[in-house]
C-alpha positions as protocol buffer text, in pm:
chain_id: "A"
residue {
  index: 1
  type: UNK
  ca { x: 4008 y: 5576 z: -6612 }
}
residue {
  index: 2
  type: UNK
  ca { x: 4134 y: 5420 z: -6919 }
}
residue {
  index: 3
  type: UNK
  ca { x: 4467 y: 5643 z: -7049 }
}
residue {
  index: 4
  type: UNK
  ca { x: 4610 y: 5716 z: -7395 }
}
residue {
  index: 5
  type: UNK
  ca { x: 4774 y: 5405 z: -7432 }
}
residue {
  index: 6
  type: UNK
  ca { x: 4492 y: 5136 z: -7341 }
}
residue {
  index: 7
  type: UNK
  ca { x: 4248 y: 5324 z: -7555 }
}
residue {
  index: 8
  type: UNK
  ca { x: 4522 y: 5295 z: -7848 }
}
residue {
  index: 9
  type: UNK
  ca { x: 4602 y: 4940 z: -7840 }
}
residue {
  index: 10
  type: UNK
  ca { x: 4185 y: 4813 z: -7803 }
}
residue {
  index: 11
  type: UNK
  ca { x: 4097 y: 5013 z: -8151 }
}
residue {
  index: 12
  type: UNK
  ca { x: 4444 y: 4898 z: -8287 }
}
residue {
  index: 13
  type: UNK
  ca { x: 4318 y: 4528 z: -8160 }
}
residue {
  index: 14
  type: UNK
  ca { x: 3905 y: 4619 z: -8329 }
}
residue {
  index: 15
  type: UNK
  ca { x: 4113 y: 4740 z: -8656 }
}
residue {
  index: 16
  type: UNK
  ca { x: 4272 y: 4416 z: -8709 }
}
residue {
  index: 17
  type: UNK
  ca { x: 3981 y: 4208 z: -8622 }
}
residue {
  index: 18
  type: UNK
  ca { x: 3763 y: 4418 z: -8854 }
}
residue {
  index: 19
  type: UNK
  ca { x: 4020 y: 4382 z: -9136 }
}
residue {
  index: 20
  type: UNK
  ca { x: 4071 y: 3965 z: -9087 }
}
residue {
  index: 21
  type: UNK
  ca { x: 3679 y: 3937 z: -9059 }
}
residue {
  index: 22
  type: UNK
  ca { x: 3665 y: 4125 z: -9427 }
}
residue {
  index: 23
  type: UNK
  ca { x: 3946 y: 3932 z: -9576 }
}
residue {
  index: 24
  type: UNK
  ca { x: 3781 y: 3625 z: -9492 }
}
residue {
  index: 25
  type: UNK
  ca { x: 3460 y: 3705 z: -9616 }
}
residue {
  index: 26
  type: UNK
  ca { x: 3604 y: 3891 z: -9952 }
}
residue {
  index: 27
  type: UNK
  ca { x: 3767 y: 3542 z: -10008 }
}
residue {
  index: 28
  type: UNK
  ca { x: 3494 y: 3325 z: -9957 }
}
residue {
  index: 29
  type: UNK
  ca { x: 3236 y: 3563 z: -10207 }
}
residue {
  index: 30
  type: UNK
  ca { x: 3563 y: 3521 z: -10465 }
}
residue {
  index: 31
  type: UNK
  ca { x: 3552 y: 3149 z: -10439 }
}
residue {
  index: 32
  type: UNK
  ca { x: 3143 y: 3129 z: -10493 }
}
residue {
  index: 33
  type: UNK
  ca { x: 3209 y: 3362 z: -10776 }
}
residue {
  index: 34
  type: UNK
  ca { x: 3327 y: 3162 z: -11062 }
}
residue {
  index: 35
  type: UNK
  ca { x: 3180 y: 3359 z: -11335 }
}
residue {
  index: 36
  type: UNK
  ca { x: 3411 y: 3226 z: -11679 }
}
residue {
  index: 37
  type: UNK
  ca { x: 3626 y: 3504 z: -11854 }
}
residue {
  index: 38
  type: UNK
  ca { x: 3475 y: 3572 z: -12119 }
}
residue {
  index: 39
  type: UNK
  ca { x: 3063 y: 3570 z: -12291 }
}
residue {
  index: 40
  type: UNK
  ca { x: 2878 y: 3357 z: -12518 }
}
residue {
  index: 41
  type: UNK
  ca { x: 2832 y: 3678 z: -12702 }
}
residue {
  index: 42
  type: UNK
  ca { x: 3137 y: 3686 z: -12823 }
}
residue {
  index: 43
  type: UNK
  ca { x: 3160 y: 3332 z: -13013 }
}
residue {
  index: 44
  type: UNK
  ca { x: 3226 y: 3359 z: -13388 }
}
residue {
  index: 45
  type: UNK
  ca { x: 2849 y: 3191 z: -13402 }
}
residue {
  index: 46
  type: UNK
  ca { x: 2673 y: 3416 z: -13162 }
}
residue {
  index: 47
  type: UNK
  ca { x: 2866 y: 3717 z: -13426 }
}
residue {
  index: 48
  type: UNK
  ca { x: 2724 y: 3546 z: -13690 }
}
residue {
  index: 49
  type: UNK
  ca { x: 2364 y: 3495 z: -13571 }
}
residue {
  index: 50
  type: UNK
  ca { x: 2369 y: 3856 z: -13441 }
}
residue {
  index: 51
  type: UNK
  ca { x: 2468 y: 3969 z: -13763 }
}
residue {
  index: 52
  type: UNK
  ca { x: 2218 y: 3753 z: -13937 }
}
residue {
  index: 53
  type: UNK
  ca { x: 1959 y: 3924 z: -13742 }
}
residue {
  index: 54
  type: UNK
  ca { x: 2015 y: 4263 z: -13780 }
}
residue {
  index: 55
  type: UNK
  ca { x: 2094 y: 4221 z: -14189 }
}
residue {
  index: 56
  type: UNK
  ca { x: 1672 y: 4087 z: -14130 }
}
residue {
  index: 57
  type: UNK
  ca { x: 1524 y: 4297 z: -13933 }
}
residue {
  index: 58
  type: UNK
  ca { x: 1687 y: 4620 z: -13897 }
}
residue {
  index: 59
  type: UNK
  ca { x: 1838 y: 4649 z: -14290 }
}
residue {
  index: 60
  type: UNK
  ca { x: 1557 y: 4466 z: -14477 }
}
residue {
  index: 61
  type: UNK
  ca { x: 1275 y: 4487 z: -14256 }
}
residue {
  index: 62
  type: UNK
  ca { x: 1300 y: 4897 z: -14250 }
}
residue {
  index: 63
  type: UNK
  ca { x: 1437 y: 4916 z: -14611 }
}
residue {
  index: 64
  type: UNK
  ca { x: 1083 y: 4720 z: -14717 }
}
residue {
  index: 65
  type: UNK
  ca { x: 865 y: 4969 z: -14552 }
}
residue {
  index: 66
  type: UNK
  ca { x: 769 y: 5230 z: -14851 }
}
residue {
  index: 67
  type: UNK
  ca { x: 982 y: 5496 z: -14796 }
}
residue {
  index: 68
  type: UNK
  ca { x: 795 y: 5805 z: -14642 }
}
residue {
  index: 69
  type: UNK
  ca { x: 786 y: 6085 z: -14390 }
}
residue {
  index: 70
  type: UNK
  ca { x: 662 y: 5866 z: -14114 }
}
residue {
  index: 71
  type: UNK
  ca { x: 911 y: 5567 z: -14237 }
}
residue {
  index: 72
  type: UNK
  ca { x: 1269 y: 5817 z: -14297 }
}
residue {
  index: 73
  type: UNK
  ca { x: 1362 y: 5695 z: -13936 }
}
residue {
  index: 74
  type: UNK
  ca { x: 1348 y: 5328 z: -13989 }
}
residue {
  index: 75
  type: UNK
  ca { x: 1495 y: 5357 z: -14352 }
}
residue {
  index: 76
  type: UNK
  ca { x: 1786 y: 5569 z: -14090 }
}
residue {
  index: 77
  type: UNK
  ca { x: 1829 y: 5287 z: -13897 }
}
residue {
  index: 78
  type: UNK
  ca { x: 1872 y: 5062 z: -14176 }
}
residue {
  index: 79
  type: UNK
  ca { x: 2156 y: 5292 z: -14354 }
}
residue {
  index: 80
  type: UNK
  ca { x: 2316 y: 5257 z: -13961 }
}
residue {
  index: 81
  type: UNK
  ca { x: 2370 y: 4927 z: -13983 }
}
residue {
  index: 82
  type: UNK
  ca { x: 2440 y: 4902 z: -14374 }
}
residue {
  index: 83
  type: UNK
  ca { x: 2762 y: 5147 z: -14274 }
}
residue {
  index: 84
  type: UNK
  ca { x: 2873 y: 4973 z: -13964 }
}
residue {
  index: 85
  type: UNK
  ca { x: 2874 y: 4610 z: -14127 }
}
residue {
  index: 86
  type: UNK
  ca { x: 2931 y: 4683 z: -14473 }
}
residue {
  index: 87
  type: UNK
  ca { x: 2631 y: 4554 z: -14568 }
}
residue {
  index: 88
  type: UNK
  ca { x: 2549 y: 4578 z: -15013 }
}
residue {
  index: 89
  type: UNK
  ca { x: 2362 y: 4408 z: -15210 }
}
residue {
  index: 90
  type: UNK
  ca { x: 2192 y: 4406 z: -15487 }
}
residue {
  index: 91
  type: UNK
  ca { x: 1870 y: 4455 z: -15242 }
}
residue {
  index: 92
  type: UNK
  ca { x: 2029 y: 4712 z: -15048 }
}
residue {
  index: 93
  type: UNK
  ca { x: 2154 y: 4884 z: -15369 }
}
residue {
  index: 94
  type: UNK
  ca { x: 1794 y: 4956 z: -15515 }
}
residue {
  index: 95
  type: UNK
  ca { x: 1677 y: 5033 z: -15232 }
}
residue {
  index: 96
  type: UNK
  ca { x: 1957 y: 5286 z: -15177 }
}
residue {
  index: 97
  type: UNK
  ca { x: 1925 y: 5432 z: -15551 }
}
residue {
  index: 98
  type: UNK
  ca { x: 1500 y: 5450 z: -15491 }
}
residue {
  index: 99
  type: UNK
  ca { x: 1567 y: 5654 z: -15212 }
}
residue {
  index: 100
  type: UNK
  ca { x: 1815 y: 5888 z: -15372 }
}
residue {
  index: 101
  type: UNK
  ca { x: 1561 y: 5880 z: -15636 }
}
residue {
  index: 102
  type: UNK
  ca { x: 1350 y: 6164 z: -15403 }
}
residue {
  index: 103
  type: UNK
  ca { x: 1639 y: 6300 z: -15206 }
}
residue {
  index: 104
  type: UNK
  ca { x: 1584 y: 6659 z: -15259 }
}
residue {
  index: 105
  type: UNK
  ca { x: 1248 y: 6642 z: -15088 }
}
residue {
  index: 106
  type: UNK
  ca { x: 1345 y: 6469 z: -14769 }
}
residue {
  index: 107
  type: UNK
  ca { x: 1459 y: 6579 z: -14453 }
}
residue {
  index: 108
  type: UNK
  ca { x: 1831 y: 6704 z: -14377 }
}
residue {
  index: 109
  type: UNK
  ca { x: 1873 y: 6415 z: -14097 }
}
residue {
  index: 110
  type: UNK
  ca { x: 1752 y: 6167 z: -14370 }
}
residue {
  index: 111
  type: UNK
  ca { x: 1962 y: 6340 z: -14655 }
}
residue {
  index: 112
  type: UNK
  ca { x: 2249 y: 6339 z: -14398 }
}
residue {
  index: 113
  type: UNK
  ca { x: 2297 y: 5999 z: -14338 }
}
residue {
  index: 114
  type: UNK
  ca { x: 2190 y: 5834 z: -14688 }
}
residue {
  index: 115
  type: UNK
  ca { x: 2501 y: 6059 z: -14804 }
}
residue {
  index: 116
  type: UNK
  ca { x: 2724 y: 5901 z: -14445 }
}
residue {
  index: 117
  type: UNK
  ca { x: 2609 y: 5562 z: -14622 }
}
residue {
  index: 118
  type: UNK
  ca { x: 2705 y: 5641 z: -14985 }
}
residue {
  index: 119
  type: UNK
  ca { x: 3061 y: 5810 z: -14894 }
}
residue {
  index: 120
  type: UNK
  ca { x: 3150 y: 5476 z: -14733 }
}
residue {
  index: 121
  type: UNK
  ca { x: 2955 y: 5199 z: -14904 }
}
residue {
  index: 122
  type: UNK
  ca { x: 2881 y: 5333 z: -15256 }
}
residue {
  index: 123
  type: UNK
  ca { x: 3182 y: 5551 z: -15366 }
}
residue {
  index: 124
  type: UNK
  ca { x: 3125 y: 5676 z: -15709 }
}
residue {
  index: 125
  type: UNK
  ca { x: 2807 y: 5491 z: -15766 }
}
residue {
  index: 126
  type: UNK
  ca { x: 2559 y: 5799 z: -15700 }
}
residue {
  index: 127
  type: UNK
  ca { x: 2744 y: 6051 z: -15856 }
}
residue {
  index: 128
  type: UNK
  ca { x: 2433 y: 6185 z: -16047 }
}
residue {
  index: 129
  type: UNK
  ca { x: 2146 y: 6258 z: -15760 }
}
residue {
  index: 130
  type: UNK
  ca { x: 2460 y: 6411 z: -15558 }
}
residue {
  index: 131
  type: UNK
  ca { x: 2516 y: 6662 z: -15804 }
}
residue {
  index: 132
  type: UNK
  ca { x: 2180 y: 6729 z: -15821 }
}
residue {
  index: 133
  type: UNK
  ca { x: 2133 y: 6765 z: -15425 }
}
residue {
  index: 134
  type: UNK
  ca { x: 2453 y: 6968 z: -15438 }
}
residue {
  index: 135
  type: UNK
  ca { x: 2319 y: 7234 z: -15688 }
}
residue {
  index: 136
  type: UNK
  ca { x: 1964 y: 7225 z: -15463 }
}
residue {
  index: 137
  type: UNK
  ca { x: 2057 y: 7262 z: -15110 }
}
residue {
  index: 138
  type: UNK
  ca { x: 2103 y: 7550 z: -14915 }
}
residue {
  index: 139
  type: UNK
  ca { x: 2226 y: 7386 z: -14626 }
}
residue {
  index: 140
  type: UNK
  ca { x: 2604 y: 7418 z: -14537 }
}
residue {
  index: 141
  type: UNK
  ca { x: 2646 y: 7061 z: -14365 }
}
residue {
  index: 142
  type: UNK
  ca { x: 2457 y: 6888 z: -14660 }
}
residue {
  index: 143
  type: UNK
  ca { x: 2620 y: 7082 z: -14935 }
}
residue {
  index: 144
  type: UNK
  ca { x: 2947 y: 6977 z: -14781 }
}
residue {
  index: 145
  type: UNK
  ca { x: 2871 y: 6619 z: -14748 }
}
residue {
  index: 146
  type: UNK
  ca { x: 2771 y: 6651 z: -15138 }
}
residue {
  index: 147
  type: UNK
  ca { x: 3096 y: 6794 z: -15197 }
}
residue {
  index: 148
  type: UNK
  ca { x: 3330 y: 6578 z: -15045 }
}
residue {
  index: 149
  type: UNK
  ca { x: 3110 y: 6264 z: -15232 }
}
residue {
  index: 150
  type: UNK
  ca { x: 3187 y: 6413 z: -15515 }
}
residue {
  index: 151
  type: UNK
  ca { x: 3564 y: 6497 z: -15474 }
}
residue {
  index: 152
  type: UNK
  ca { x: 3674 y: 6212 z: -15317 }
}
residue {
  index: 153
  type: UNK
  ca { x: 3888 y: 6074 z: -15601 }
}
residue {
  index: 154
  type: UNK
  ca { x: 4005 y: 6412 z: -15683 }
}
residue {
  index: 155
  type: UNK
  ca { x: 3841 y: 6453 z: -16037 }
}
residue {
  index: 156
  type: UNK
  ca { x: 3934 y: 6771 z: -16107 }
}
residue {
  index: 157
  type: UNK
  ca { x: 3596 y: 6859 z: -16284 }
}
residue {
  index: 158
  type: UNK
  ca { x: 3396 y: 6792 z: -15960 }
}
residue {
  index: 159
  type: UNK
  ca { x: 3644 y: 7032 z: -15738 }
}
residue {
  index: 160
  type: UNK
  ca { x: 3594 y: 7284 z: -16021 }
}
residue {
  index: 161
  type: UNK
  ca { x: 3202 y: 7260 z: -16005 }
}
residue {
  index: 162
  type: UNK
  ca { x: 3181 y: 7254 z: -15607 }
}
residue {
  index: 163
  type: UNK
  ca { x: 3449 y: 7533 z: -15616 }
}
residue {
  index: 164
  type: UNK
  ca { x: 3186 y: 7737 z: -15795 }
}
residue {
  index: 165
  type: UNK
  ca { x: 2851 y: 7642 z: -15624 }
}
residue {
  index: 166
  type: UNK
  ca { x: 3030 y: 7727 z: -15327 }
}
residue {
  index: 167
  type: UNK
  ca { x: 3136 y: 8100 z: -15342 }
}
residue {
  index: 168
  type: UNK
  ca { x: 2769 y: 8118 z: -15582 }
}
residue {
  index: 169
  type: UNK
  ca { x: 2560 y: 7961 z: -15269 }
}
residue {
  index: 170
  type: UNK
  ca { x: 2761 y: 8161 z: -15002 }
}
residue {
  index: 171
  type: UNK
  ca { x: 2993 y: 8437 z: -15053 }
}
residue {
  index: 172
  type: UNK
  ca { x: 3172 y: 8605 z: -14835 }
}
residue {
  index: 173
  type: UNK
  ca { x: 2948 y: 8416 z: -14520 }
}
residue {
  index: 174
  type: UNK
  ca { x: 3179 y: 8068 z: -14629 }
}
residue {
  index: 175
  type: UNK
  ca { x: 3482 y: 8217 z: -14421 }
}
residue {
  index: 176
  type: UNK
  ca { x: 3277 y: 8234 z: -14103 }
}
residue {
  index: 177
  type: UNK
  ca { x: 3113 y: 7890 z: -14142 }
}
residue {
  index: 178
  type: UNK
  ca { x: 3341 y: 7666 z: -14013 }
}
residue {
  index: 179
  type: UNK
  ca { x: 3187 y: 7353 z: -14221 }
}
residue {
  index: 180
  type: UNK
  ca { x: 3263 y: 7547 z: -14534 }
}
residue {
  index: 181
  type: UNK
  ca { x: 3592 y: 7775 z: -14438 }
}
residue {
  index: 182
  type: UNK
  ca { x: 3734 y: 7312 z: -14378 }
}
residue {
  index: 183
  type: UNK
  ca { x: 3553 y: 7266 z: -14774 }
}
residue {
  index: 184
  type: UNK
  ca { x: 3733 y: 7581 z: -14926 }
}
residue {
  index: 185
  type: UNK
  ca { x: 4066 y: 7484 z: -14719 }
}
residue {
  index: 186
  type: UNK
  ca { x: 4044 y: 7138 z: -14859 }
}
residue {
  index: 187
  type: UNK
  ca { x: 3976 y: 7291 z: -15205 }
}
residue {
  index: 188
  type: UNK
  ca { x: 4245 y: 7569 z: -15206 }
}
residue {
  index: 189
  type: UNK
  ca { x: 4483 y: 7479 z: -14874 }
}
residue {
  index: 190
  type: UNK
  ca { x: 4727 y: 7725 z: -15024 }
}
residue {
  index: 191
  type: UNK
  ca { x: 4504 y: 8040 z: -15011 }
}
residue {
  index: 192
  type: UNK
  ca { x: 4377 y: 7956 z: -14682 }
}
residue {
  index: 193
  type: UNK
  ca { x: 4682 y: 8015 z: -14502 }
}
residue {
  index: 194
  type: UNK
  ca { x: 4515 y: 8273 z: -14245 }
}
residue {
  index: 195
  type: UNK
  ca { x: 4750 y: 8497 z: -13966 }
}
residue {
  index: 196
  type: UNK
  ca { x: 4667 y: 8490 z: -13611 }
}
residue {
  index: 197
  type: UNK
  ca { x: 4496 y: 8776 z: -13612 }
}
residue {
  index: 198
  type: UNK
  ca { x: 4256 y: 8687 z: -13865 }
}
residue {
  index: 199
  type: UNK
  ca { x: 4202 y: 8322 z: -13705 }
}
residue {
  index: 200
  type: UNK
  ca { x: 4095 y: 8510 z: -13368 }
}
residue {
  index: 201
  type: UNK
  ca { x: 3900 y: 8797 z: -13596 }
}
residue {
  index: 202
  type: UNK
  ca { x: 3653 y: 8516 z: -13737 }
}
residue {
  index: 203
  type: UNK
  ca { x: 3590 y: 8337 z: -13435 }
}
residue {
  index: 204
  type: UNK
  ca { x: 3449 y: 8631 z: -13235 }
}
residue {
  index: 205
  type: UNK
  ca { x: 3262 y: 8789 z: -13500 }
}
residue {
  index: 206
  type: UNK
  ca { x: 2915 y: 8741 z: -13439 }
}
residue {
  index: 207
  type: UNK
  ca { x: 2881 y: 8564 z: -13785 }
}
residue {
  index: 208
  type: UNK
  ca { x: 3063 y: 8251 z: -13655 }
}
residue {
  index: 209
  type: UNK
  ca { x: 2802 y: 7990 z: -13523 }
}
residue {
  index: 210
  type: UNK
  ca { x: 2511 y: 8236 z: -13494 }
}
residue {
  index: 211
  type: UNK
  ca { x: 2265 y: 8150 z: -13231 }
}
residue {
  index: 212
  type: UNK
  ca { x: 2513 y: 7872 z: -13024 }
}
residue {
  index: 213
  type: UNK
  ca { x: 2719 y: 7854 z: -12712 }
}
residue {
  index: 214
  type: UNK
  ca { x: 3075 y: 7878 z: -12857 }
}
residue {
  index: 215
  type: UNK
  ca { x: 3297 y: 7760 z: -12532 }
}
residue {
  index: 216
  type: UNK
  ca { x: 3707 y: 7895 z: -12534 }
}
């Protein structure tokens, strides 16, 4: 009968076999894998042809597609990568000012992003068809992405006109909209200075963020 002791000492003995049998074979898969420390996808040329390819296919291949319901997608794709690289031209500018050309009528993901591209690429330039989609829309996300087009050099005019629009548009409701209470506080920050109790008073009224999960 084996005791305590002998039982001990022959897994002790299997442990350390097991352990040199793993080192040797984790060494031997390190030295067949020699894979380099870095990617040819990183070279300044691959960046370049990469970049070359997308300003072809995905900016001016969707942007020559006649702009349509079916097409607002790949024109969406196009404004992606316009953003993200910086991408304007005087292609890319007509193209942007055509489209603005029937903003009103398009859809809110398609409105949402052509104004993403214009806050960051064309500051100032559209000034125009952004008033106009300002005074139009009844949506709070759009009307505040007009807005802060608009007011991002601080003319006092444009504060004074989305000021306006916005308490005309949404009354009382603009304090429960959390979109719109960030547009007024930007707007006014010195008569939006709320107490604690009023804070906790919006959020669980059942005007804030009608129909969604709201997690504390």
């Amino acid at each position: 009968m084996i005791n305590f002791w002998t039982m001990k000492f022959i897994l002790d003995i299997r442990l350390v076999f097991l352990l040199l049998i793993f080192s040797a074979v984790s060494v031997d898969s390190w030295a067949q894998y020699e894979a380099p420390l870095y990617t040819s996808y990183t070279t300044s040329k691959a960046r370049a042809a990469m970049v070359q390819r997308i300003n072809a296919n995905t900016i001016k291949g969707n942007l020559h597609l006649p702009l349509s319901d079916s097409t607002e997608e790949n024109w969406m794709d196009a404004f992606d990568a316009m953003e993200v690289f910086k991408e304007s031209s005087p292609f890319t500018f007509h193209k942007i000012a055509h489209a603005f050309d029937s903003v009103q009528s398009r859809s809110i993901p398609f409105q949402k992003k052509l104004l993403e591209l214009a806050y960051a690429n064309y500051p100032g330039k559209f000034y125009s068809p952004v008033s106009g989609l300002l005074k139009q829309t009844t949506d709070p996300k759009i009307f505040a992405f007009c807005a802060e087009y608009l007011i991002q050099h601080g003319h006092r005019d444009s504060i004074h006109i989305v000021d306006s629009l916005l308490r005309k548009k949404f009354g009382d409701s603009l304090v429960y909209n959390p979109v719109l209470f960030m547009l007024m506080n930007r707007i006014h920050p010195s008569k939006q200075q709320l107490s604690s109790q009023q804070v906790f008073q919006q959020l669980f009224s059942k005007y804030f963020l009608p129909g969604q999960v709201v997690m504390f």
